[in-house]
PDB file of C-alpha atoms in Angstrom:
ATOM      1  CA  UNK A   1     -32.572  32.350  -2.977  1.00 62.00           C
ATOM      2  CA  UNK A   2     -34.745  35.498  -2.765  1.00 68.00           C
ATOM      3  CA  UNK A   3     -33.503  38.799  -4.092  1.00 77.00           C
ATOM      4  CA  UNK A   4     -35.050  42.215  -3.459  1.00 81.00           C
ATOM      5  CA  UNK A   5     -35.713  44.777  -6.310  1.00 85.00           C
ATOM      6  CA  UNK A   6     -37.993  47.667  -6.971  1.00 85.00           C
ATOM      7  CA  UNK A   7     -40.804  45.219  -7.900  1.00 86.00           C
ATOM      8  CA  UNK A   8     -40.682  42.792  -4.974  1.00 88.00           C
ATOM      9  CA  UNK A   9     -43.948  42.705  -3.086  1.00 88.00           C
ATOM     10  CA  UNK A  10     -44.051  43.512   0.578  1.00 87.00           C
ATOM     11  CA  UNK A  11     -44.531  39.784   1.758  1.00 85.00           C
ATOM     12  CA  UNK A  12     -41.411  38.724   0.068  1.00 85.00           C
ATOM     13  CA  UNK A  13     -39.529  41.870   1.393  1.00 84.00           C
ATOM     14  CA  UNK A  14     -40.499  40.683   4.926  1.00 78.00           C
ATOM     15  CA  UNK A  15     -39.058  37.220   4.394  1.00 78.00           C
ATOM     16  CA  UNK A  16     -35.844  38.778   3.016  1.00 76.00           C
ATOM     17  CA  UNK A  17     -35.558  41.040   6.201  1.00 73.00           C
ATOM     18  CA  UNK A  18     -36.597  38.265   8.636  1.00 65.00           C
ATOM     19  CA  UNK A  19     -39.493  40.507   9.838  1.00 66.00           C
ATOM     20  CA  UNK A  20     -42.531  38.436   8.834  1.00 67.00           C
ATOM     21  CA  UNK A  21     -45.898  39.837  10.204  1.00 67.00           C
ATOM     22  CA  UNK A  22     -49.010  37.319  11.172  1.00 62.00           C
ATOM     23  CA  UNK A  23     -50.646  38.853   7.960  1.00 72.00           C
ATOM     24  CA  UNK A  24     -48.014  37.715   5.590  1.00 77.00           C
ATOM     25  CA  UNK A  25     -49.387  35.390   2.927  1.00 81.00           C
ATOM     26  CA  UNK A  26     -46.391  33.072   3.557  1.00 78.00           C
ATOM     27  CA  UNK A  27     -47.177  32.888   7.234  1.00 70.00           C
ATOM     28  CA  UNK A  28     -47.955  29.162   7.088  1.00 71.00           C
ATOM     29  CA  UNK A  29     -45.733  26.297   8.430  1.00 70.00           C
ATOM     30  CA  UNK A  30     -47.637  23.975   6.439  1.00 74.00           C
ATOM     31  CA  UNK A  31     -46.369  25.380   3.134  1.00 81.00           C
ATOM     32  CA  UNK A  32     -42.855  25.272   4.070  1.00 81.00           C
ATOM     33  CA  UNK A  33     -43.081  21.531   5.260  1.00 82.00           C
ATOM     34  CA  UNK A  34     -44.814  20.832   1.965  1.00 87.00           C
ATOM     35  CA  UNK A  35     -41.676  22.068   0.164  1.00 90.00           C
ATOM     36  CA  UNK A  36     -39.548  20.192   2.273  1.00 89.00           C
ATOM     37  CA  UNK A  37     -41.300  16.928   1.830  1.00 90.00           C
ATOM     38  CA  UNK A  38     -41.334  17.539  -2.008  1.00 92.00           C
ATOM     39  CA  UNK A  39     -37.569  18.053  -1.767  1.00 93.00           C
ATOM     40  CA  UNK A  40     -37.207  14.900   0.343  1.00 92.00           C
ATOM     41  CA  UNK A  41     -39.281  12.913  -2.245  1.00 94.00           C
ATOM     42  CA  UNK A  42     -37.037  13.988  -5.105  1.00 95.00           C
ATOM     43  CA  UNK A  43     -33.793  13.471  -3.257  1.00 93.00           C
ATOM     44  CA  UNK A  44     -34.815   9.962  -2.228  1.00 93.00           C
ATOM     45  CA  UNK A  45     -35.792   8.964  -5.978  1.00 93.00           C
ATOM     46  CA  UNK A  46     -33.233  10.829  -8.119  1.00 93.00           C
ATOM     47  CA  UNK A  47     -30.693   8.630  -9.806  1.00 94.00           C
ATOM     48  CA  UNK A  48     -27.502  10.810  -9.724  1.00 92.00           C
ATOM     49  CA  UNK A  49     -25.547   8.208 -11.545  1.00 93.00           C
ATOM     50  CA  UNK A  50     -27.428   8.624 -14.889  1.00 92.00           C
ATOM     51  CA  UNK A  51     -24.820   9.558 -17.707  1.00 92.00           C
ATOM     52  CA  UNK A  52     -25.477  11.718 -20.753  1.00 92.00           C
ATOM     53  CA  UNK A  53     -22.520  12.373 -22.981  1.00 91.00           C
ATOM     54  CA  UNK A  54     -20.462  10.924 -20.142  1.00 91.00           C
ATOM     55  CA  UNK A  55     -21.867  13.595 -17.709  1.00 90.00           C
ATOM     56  CA  UNK A  56     -23.928  12.887 -14.645  1.00 92.00           C
ATOM     57  CA  UNK A  57     -26.726  15.241 -15.804  1.00 89.00           C
ATOM     58  CA  UNK A  58     -28.949  14.980 -12.583  1.00 93.00           C
ATOM     59  CA  UNK A  59     -26.195  16.209 -10.070  1.00 93.00           C
ATOM     60  CA  UNK A  60     -26.904  19.776 -10.828  1.00 92.00           C
ATOM     61  CA  UNK A  61     -30.688  19.323 -10.201  1.00 93.00           C
ATOM     62  CA  UNK A  62     -29.764  17.271  -6.874  1.00 94.00           C
ATOM     63  CA  UNK A  63     -27.769  20.170  -5.825  1.00 93.00           C
ATOM     64  CA  UNK A  64     -30.396  22.790  -6.603  1.00 94.00           C
ATOM     65  CA  UNK A  65     -33.123  20.766  -4.588  1.00 94.00           C
ATOM     66  CA  UNK A  66     -30.778  20.367  -1.642  1.00 92.00           C
ATOM     67  CA  UNK A  67     -30.105  24.167  -1.820  1.00 90.00           C
ATOM     68  CA  UNK A  68     -34.054  24.808  -1.786  1.00 90.00           C
ATOM     69  CA  UNK A  69     -34.617  22.577   1.181  1.00 87.00           C
ATOM     70  CA  UNK A  70     -31.871  24.140   3.130  1.00 85.00           C
ATOM     71  CA  UNK A  71     -33.141  27.596   2.439  1.00 82.00           C
ATOM     72  CA  UNK A  72     -36.755  26.285   3.481  1.00 82.00           C
ATOM     73  CA  UNK A  73     -35.320  25.106   6.725  1.00 75.00           C
ATOM     74  CA  UNK A  74     -33.690  28.466   7.255  1.00 71.00           C
ATOM     75  CA  UNK A  75     -37.145  30.167   6.966  1.00 72.00           C
ATOM     76  CA  UNK A  76     -38.602  27.662   9.364  1.00 67.00           C
ATOM     77  CA  UNK A  77     -35.970  28.619  11.963  1.00 59.00           C
ATOM     78  CA  UNK A  78     -36.223  32.342  11.415  1.00 56.00           C
ATOM     79  CA  UNK A  79     -39.706  32.922   9.978  1.00 50.00           C
ATOM     80  CA  UNK A  80     -42.676  33.296  10.604  1.00 40.00           C
ATOM     81  CA  UNK A  81     -41.174  35.931  12.571  1.00 38.00           C
ATOM     82  CA  UNK A  82     -43.804  36.244  15.558  1.00 45.00           C
ATOM     83  CA  UNK A  83     -44.050  33.788  18.248  1.00 70.00           C
ATOM     84  CA  UNK A  84     -46.308  33.521  21.141  1.00 80.00           C
ATOM     85  CA  UNK A  85     -46.754  33.081  24.959  1.00 86.00           C
ATOM     86  CA  UNK A  86     -49.578  30.822  26.074  1.00 88.00           C
ATOM     87  CA  UNK A  87     -51.083  30.906  29.649  1.00 90.00           C
ATOM     88  CA  UNK A  88     -53.895  28.949  31.086  1.00 91.00           C
ATOM     89  CA  UNK A  89     -55.681  28.834  34.592  1.00 92.00           C
ATOM     90  CA  UNK A  90     -56.679  25.514  35.989  1.00 90.00           C
ATOM     91  CA  UNK A  91     -59.160  24.854  39.020  1.00 88.00           C
ATOM     92  CA  UNK A  92     -58.940  21.198  39.362  1.00 85.00           C
ATOM     93  CA  UNK A  93     -59.522  19.497  36.046  1.00 83.00           C
ATOM     94  CA  UNK A  94     -61.377  22.658  34.743  1.00 88.00           C
ATOM     95  CA  UNK A  95     -59.738  25.379  32.753  1.00 88.00           C
ATOM     96  CA  UNK A  96     -61.646  28.702  33.198  1.00 90.00           C
ATOM     97  CA  UNK A  97     -58.992  30.869  31.181  1.00 89.00           C
ATOM     98  CA  UNK A  98     -56.638  30.261  28.352  1.00 89.00           C
ATOM     99  CA  UNK A  99     -55.034  33.020  26.411  1.00 88.00           C
ATOM    100  CA  UNK A 100     -52.364  33.363  23.642  1.00 86.00           C
ATOM    101  CA  UNK A 101     -50.265  36.628  23.465  1.00 83.00           C
ATOM    102  CA  UNK A 102     -48.773  37.098  20.140  1.00 80.00           C
ATOM    103  CA  UNK A 103     -45.356  38.685  19.753  1.00 79.00           C
ATOM    104  CA  UNK A 104     -44.055  40.122  16.441  1.00 70.00           C
ATOM    105  CA  UNK A 105     -40.327  39.680  15.505  1.00 64.00           C
ATOM    106  CA  UNK A 106     -39.559  43.411  15.746  1.00 68.00           C
ATOM    107  CA  UNK A 107     -40.819  43.488  19.382  1.00 73.00           C
ATOM    108  CA  UNK A 108     -38.278  41.066  20.269  1.00 73.00           C
ATOM    109  CA  UNK A 109     -34.981  42.803  18.732  1.00 71.00           C
ATOM    110  CA  UNK A 110     -32.239  42.537  21.119  1.00 75.00           C
ATOM    111  CA  UNK A 111     -33.833  39.629  23.041  1.00 79.00           C
ATOM    112  CA  UNK A 112     -31.192  36.922  22.918  1.00 78.00           C
ATOM    113  CA  UNK A 113     -30.538  35.303  26.199  1.00 84.00           C
ATOM    114  CA  UNK A 114     -33.094  33.056  28.085  1.00 86.00           C
ATOM    115  CA  UNK A 115     -33.026  35.641  30.882  1.00 88.00           C
ATOM    116  CA  UNK A 116     -33.915  38.553  28.453  1.00 89.00           C
ATOM    117  CA  UNK A 117     -36.562  36.253  26.971  1.00 88.00           C
ATOM    118  CA  UNK A 118     -38.040  35.661  30.241  1.00 90.00           C
ATOM    119  CA  UNK A 119     -38.138  39.286  31.143  1.00 91.00           C
ATOM    120  CA  UNK A 120     -39.701  40.127  27.909  1.00 90.00           C
ATOM    121  CA  UNK A 121     -42.438  37.751  28.445  1.00 90.00           C
ATOM    122  CA  UNK A 122     -43.324  37.879  32.081  1.00 92.00           C
ATOM    123  CA  UNK A 123     -45.089  41.217  31.974  1.00 92.00           C
ATOM    124  CA  UNK A 124     -47.577  39.896  29.313  1.00 90.00           C
ATOM    125  CA  UNK A 125     -48.388  36.849  31.417  1.00 91.00           C
ATOM    126  CA  UNK A 126     -49.189  39.140  34.446  1.00 92.00           C
ATOM    127  CA  UNK A 127     -51.133  41.488  32.109  1.00 92.00           C
ATOM    128  CA  UNK A 128     -52.984  38.819  30.545  1.00 89.00           C
ATOM    129  CA  UNK A 129     -54.296  37.331  33.749  1.00 91.00           C
ATOM    130  CA  UNK A 130     -55.144  40.892  35.165  1.00 92.00           C
ATOM    131  CA  UNK A 131     -57.359  41.511  32.140  1.00 91.00           C
ATOM    132  CA  UNK A 132     -59.350  38.714  33.125  1.00 90.00           C
ATOM    133  CA  UNK A 133     -59.457  39.553  36.940  1.00 91.00           C
ATOM    134  CA  UNK A 134     -56.957  37.213  37.969  1.00 90.00           C
ATOM    135  CA  UNK A 135     -53.897  37.823  40.372  1.00 90.00           C
ATOM    136  CA  UNK A 136     -50.781  35.711  40.856  1.00 89.00           C
ATOM    137  CA  UNK A 137     -51.454  35.420  44.570  1.00 90.00           C
ATOM    138  CA  UNK A 138     -54.551  33.486  43.847  1.00 90.00           C
ATOM    139  CA  UNK A 139     -52.606  30.483  42.576  1.00 91.00           C
ATOM    140  CA  UNK A 140     -51.518  27.323  44.674  1.00 91.00           C
ATOM    141  CA  UNK A 141     -48.696  26.569  42.179  1.00 94.00           C
ATOM    142  CA  UNK A 142     -47.341  27.624  38.951  1.00 94.00           C
ATOM    143  CA  UNK A 143     -46.534  24.832  36.181  1.00 93.00           C
ATOM    144  CA  UNK A 144     -44.357  25.723  33.184  1.00 92.00           C
ATOM    145  CA  UNK A 145     -43.462  23.471  30.044  1.00 87.00           C
ATOM    146  CA  UNK A 146     -40.357  21.457  30.742  1.00 86.00           C
ATOM    147  CA  UNK A 147     -37.281  22.356  28.882  1.00 89.00           C
ATOM    148  CA  UNK A 148     -33.799  20.885  28.338  1.00 91.00           C
ATOM    149  CA  UNK A 149     -32.885  19.690  31.810  1.00 93.00           C
ATOM    150  CA  UNK A 150     -30.761  16.408  32.320  1.00 92.00           C
ATOM    151  CA  UNK A 151     -32.552  13.226  31.035  1.00 93.00           C
ATOM    152  CA  UNK A 152     -35.089  12.200  33.445  1.00 95.00           C
ATOM    153  CA  UNK A 153     -38.206   9.844  33.606  1.00 96.00           C
ATOM    154  CA  UNK A 154     -41.829  11.129  32.737  1.00 95.00           C
ATOM    155  CA  UNK A 155     -43.269  12.798  35.736  1.00 95.00           C
ATOM    156  CA  UNK A 156     -43.903  16.016  37.687  1.00 95.00           C
ATOM    157  CA  UNK A 157     -40.876  17.904  38.975  1.00 96.00           C
ATOM    158  CA  UNK A 158     -40.298  20.700  41.380  1.00 96.00           C
ATOM    159  CA  UNK A 159     -38.298  23.608  39.996  1.00 95.00           C
ATOM    160  CA  UNK A 160     -35.611  24.589  42.380  1.00 94.00           C
ATOM    161  CA  UNK A 161     -32.833  27.129  42.078  1.00 91.00           C
ATOM    162  CA  UNK A 162     -30.397  24.530  40.544  1.00 93.00           C
ATOM    163  CA  UNK A 163     -32.939  23.560  37.711  1.00 94.00           C
ATOM    164  CA  UNK A 164     -33.787  27.332  37.205  1.00 92.00           C
ATOM    165  CA  UNK A 165     -29.980  27.830  36.704  1.00 92.00           C
ATOM    166  CA  UNK A 166     -29.482  24.905  34.306  1.00 93.00           C
ATOM    167  CA  UNK A 167     -32.449  26.108  32.035  1.00 93.00           C
ATOM    168  CA  UNK A 168     -31.342  29.818  32.178  1.00 92.00           C
ATOM    169  CA  UNK A 169     -27.708  28.874  31.306  1.00 91.00           C
ATOM    170  CA  UNK A 170     -28.703  26.277  28.830  1.00 89.00           C
ATOM    171  CA  UNK A 171     -26.506  23.797  30.492  1.00 91.00           C
ATOM    172  CA  UNK A 172     -28.073  20.955  28.661  1.00 90.00           C
ATOM    173  CA  UNK A 173     -28.959  22.954  25.573  1.00 86.00           C
ATOM    174  CA  UNK A 174     -30.736  25.937  24.223  1.00 83.00           C
ATOM    175  CA  UNK A 175     -34.612  25.733  23.423  1.00 83.00           C
ATOM    176  CA  UNK A 176     -37.616  27.776  23.878  1.00 83.00           C
ATOM    177  CA  UNK A 177     -39.243  25.309  26.182  1.00 86.00           C
ATOM    178  CA  UNK A 178     -36.475  26.282  28.696  1.00 90.00           C
ATOM    179  CA  UNK A 179     -38.642  29.310  29.320  1.00 91.00           C
ATOM    180  CA  UNK A 180     -41.421  27.324  30.803  1.00 92.00           C
ATOM    181  CA  UNK A 181     -39.466  26.338  33.947  1.00 93.00           C
ATOM    182  CA  UNK A 182     -37.568  29.721  34.059  1.00 94.00           C
ATOM    183  CA  UNK A 183     -41.062  31.741  34.039  1.00 93.00           C
ATOM    184  CA  UNK A 184     -42.775  29.140  36.427  1.00 94.00           C
ATOM    185  CA  UNK A 185     -39.933  29.602  39.010  1.00 95.00           C
ATOM    186  CA  UNK A 186     -39.837  33.391  38.837  1.00 94.00           C
ATOM    187  CA  UNK A 187     -43.530  33.864  39.094  1.00 94.00           C
ATOM    188  CA  UNK A 188     -43.912  31.147  41.890  1.00 94.00           C
ATOM    189  CA  UNK A 189     -40.977  32.560  43.735  1.00 94.00           C
ATOM    190  CA  UNK A 190     -42.673  36.054  43.606  1.00 93.00           C
ATOM    191  CA  UNK A 191     -45.663  34.705  45.502  1.00 93.00           C
ATOM    192  CA  UNK A 192     -43.907  32.248  47.803  1.00 95.00           C
ATOM    193  CA  UNK A 193     -45.622  29.239  45.915  1.00 93.00           C
ATOM    194  CA  UNK A 194     -44.077  26.136  44.392  1.00 95.00           C
ATOM    195  CA  UNK A 195     -43.150  25.795  40.542  1.00 95.00           C
ATOM    196  CA  UNK A 196     -43.203  22.715  38.577  1.00 96.00           C
ATOM    197  CA  UNK A 197     -42.368  21.283  35.239  1.00 94.00           C
ATOM    198  CA  UNK A 198     -44.157  18.086  33.855  1.00 94.00           C
ATOM    199  CA  UNK A 199     -42.775  15.510  31.321  1.00 95.00           C
ATOM    200  CA  UNK A 200     -40.054  17.725  29.660  1.00 93.00           C
ATOM    201  CA  UNK A 201     -38.780  17.206  26.155  1.00 91.00           C
ATOM    202  CA  UNK A 202     -35.913  15.061  27.437  1.00 93.00           C
ATOM    203  CA  UNK A 203     -37.948  12.383  29.211  1.00 96.00           C
ATOM    204  CA  UNK A 204     -35.744   9.363  28.779  1.00 97.00           C
ATOM    205  CA  UNK A 205     -37.473   5.982  29.460  1.00 97.00           C
ATOM    206  CA  UNK A 206     -36.021   4.153  26.337  1.00 97.00           C
ATOM    207  CA  UNK A 207     -35.135   0.683  26.588  1.00 96.00           C
ATOM    208  CA  UNK A 208     -31.434  -0.328  25.799  1.00 95.00           C
ATOM    209  CA  UNK A 209     -32.085  -1.616  22.255  1.00 96.00           C
ATOM    210  CA  UNK A 210     -33.848   1.718  21.251  1.00 96.00           C
ATOM    211  CA  UNK A 211     -30.426   3.443  22.135  1.00 95.00           C
ATOM    212  CA  UNK A 212     -28.535   1.687  19.363  1.00 95.00           C
ATOM    213  CA  UNK A 213     -27.681   3.915  16.409  1.00 92.00           C
ATOM    214  CA  UNK A 214     -25.272   1.909  14.431  1.00 89.00           C
ATOM    215  CA  UNK A 215     -22.320   3.353  15.907  1.00 91.00           C
ATOM    216  CA  UNK A 216     -21.136   2.954  19.562  1.00 89.00           C
ATOM    217  CA  UNK A 217     -20.117   6.467  19.987  1.00 91.00           C
ATOM    218  CA  UNK A 218     -23.360   7.845  19.009  1.00 90.00           C
ATOM    219  CA  UNK A 219     -26.325   6.354  21.035  1.00 91.00           C
ATOM    220  CA  UNK A 220     -29.659   7.637  20.361  1.00 92.00           C
ATOM    221  CA  UNK A 221     -31.043  10.051  22.890  1.00 90.00           C
ATOM    222  CA  UNK A 222     -34.624  11.234  23.201  1.00 91.00           C
ATOM    223  CA  UNK A 223     -35.789  14.703  22.590  1.00 89.00           C
ATOM    224  CA  UNK A 224     -39.391  14.874  21.550  1.00 92.00           C
ATOM    225  CA  UNK A 225     -42.916  16.067  22.522  1.00 92.00           C
ATOM    226  CA  UNK A 226     -43.085  14.022  25.712  1.00 95.00           C
ATOM    227  CA  UNK A 227     -45.695  16.337  27.459  1.00 93.00           C
ATOM    228  CA  UNK A 228     -48.267  15.913  24.545  1.00 94.00           C
ATOM    229  CA  UNK A 229     -47.294  12.168  24.171  1.00 96.00           C
ATOM    230  CA  UNK A 230     -48.069  11.464  27.872  1.00 96.00           C
ATOM    231  CA  UNK A 231     -51.118  13.710  27.834  1.00 95.00           C
ATOM    232  CA  UNK A 232     -52.752  12.108  24.939  1.00 96.00           C
ATOM    233  CA  UNK A 233     -51.943   8.390  26.081  1.00 97.00           C
ATOM    234  CA  UNK A 234     -53.418   9.231  29.689  1.00 96.00           C
ATOM    235  CA  UNK A 235     -56.655  10.883  28.075  1.00 95.00           C
ATOM    236  CA  UNK A 236     -56.897   7.690  25.848  1.00 97.00           C
ATOM    237  CA  UNK A 237     -56.661   5.507  28.925  1.00 97.00           C
ATOM    238  CA  UNK A 238     -59.271   7.665  30.948  1.00 95.00           C
ATOM    239  CA  UNK A 239     -61.615   7.266  27.992  1.00 96.00           C
ATOM    240  CA  UNK A 240     -61.070   3.446  28.065  1.00 96.00           C
ATOM    241  CA  UNK A 241     -61.558   3.487  31.872  1.00 96.00           C
ATOM    242  CA  UNK A 242     -58.051   1.686  32.467  1.00 97.00           C
ATOM    243  CA  UNK A 243     -54.794   2.898  34.081  1.00 96.00           C
ATOM    244  CA  UNK A 244     -52.240   4.348  31.712  1.00 97.00           C
ATOM    245  CA  UNK A 245     -49.575   2.161  33.129  1.00 96.00           C
ATOM    246  CA  UNK A 246     -51.705  -0.983  32.025  1.00 97.00           C
ATOM    247  CA  UNK A 247     -51.597  -0.023  28.209  1.00 96.00           C
ATOM    248  CA  UNK A 248     -49.311  -0.596  25.430  1.00 98.00           C
ATOM    249  CA  UNK A 249     -50.052   2.061  22.876  1.00 97.00           C
ATOM    250  CA  UNK A 250     -48.465   3.964  19.983  1.00 98.00           C
ATOM    251  CA  UNK A 251     -48.941   7.675  20.037  1.00 97.00           C
ATOM    252  CA  UNK A 252     -48.244  10.052  17.105  1.00 97.00           C
ATOM    253  CA  UNK A 253     -47.694  13.901  17.769  1.00 95.00           C
ATOM    254  CA  UNK A 254     -48.386  15.741  14.423  1.00 90.00           C
ATOM    255  CA  UNK A 255     -47.882  19.424  14.605  1.00 80.00           C
ATOM    256  CA  UNK A 256     -45.096  21.712  13.592  1.00 72.00           C
ATOM    257  CA  UNK A 257     -42.819  18.734  14.261  1.00 80.00           C
ATOM    258  CA  UNK A 258     -43.816  15.130  14.557  1.00 88.00           C
ATOM    259  CA  UNK A 259     -42.913  12.395  16.936  1.00 93.00           C
ATOM    260  CA  UNK A 260     -43.926   8.750  17.361  1.00 97.00           C
ATOM    261  CA  UNK A 261     -43.640   7.076  20.752  1.00 97.00           C
ATOM    262  CA  UNK A 262     -44.178   3.308  21.794  1.00 98.00           C
ATOM    263  CA  UNK A 263     -45.676   3.586  25.207  1.00 98.00           C
ATOM    264  CA  UNK A 264     -45.275   0.209  27.289  1.00 98.00           C
ATOM    265  CA  UNK A 265     -47.185   0.067  30.688  1.00 97.00           C
ATOM    266  CA  UNK A 266     -46.462   3.709  31.143  1.00 96.00           C
ATOM    267  CA  UNK A 267     -43.009   4.296  29.916  1.00 97.00           C
ATOM    268  CA  UNK A 268     -42.092   5.649  26.475  1.00 98.00           C
ATOM    269  CA  UNK A 269     -39.572   2.901  25.627  1.00 97.00           C
ATOM    270  CA  UNK A 270     -38.778   4.080  22.020  1.00 97.00           C
TER     271      UNK A 270
END
């Protein structure tokens, strides 16, 4: 959908070549989702059965809009081309340090497997801590964002060798969140301390009726923002001065992706 010629501006050239810098004027997820939402609105409203001279005149527009939507999804997968590694230090409930390290797409050329990705990011984590005068040996434990492990209830889980292997080999699926457990395990092992993940994206507490999809061979399975869902619900409970497992609440995560969870007495049942 985007062709390069002598008049193509640099920002568009970066998109064409999948090398989008943070300074690119198109480096904004919201713009891409706006296009997708507009496409979805058109596709939901257009009447492709309209006939003019015995021809379905809106079929062409329908196909064009689907192509634009597909291209936009592709850009969200590939671009913006930089990503980040986030690290924070906690002392009890206090967070004295939080840093985000940005990586450009060009820096990650040849980084394909989870092992390569972890090896690429680990030095940045160690250096980011050292810049603030913090050494790994000062920690009691290392915690990473939970990835695609087997479906489990919400909670805090020790990362052992088998879990690290499953995340590295993408046994249950490939996702960037796998890196959380991999990096936590590698960093913690180096200093002889435990590694944990908390509320991974595959938290499964759904009630049976929520698994119905309309076809018995394809039950619904949850993959969603469980960590943030649980954290926000627990924060709300703390603000109200009541236990999380005593509440029935609906939590909406609205970011690059969106998920809505029905929390019943401490479990996300749908």
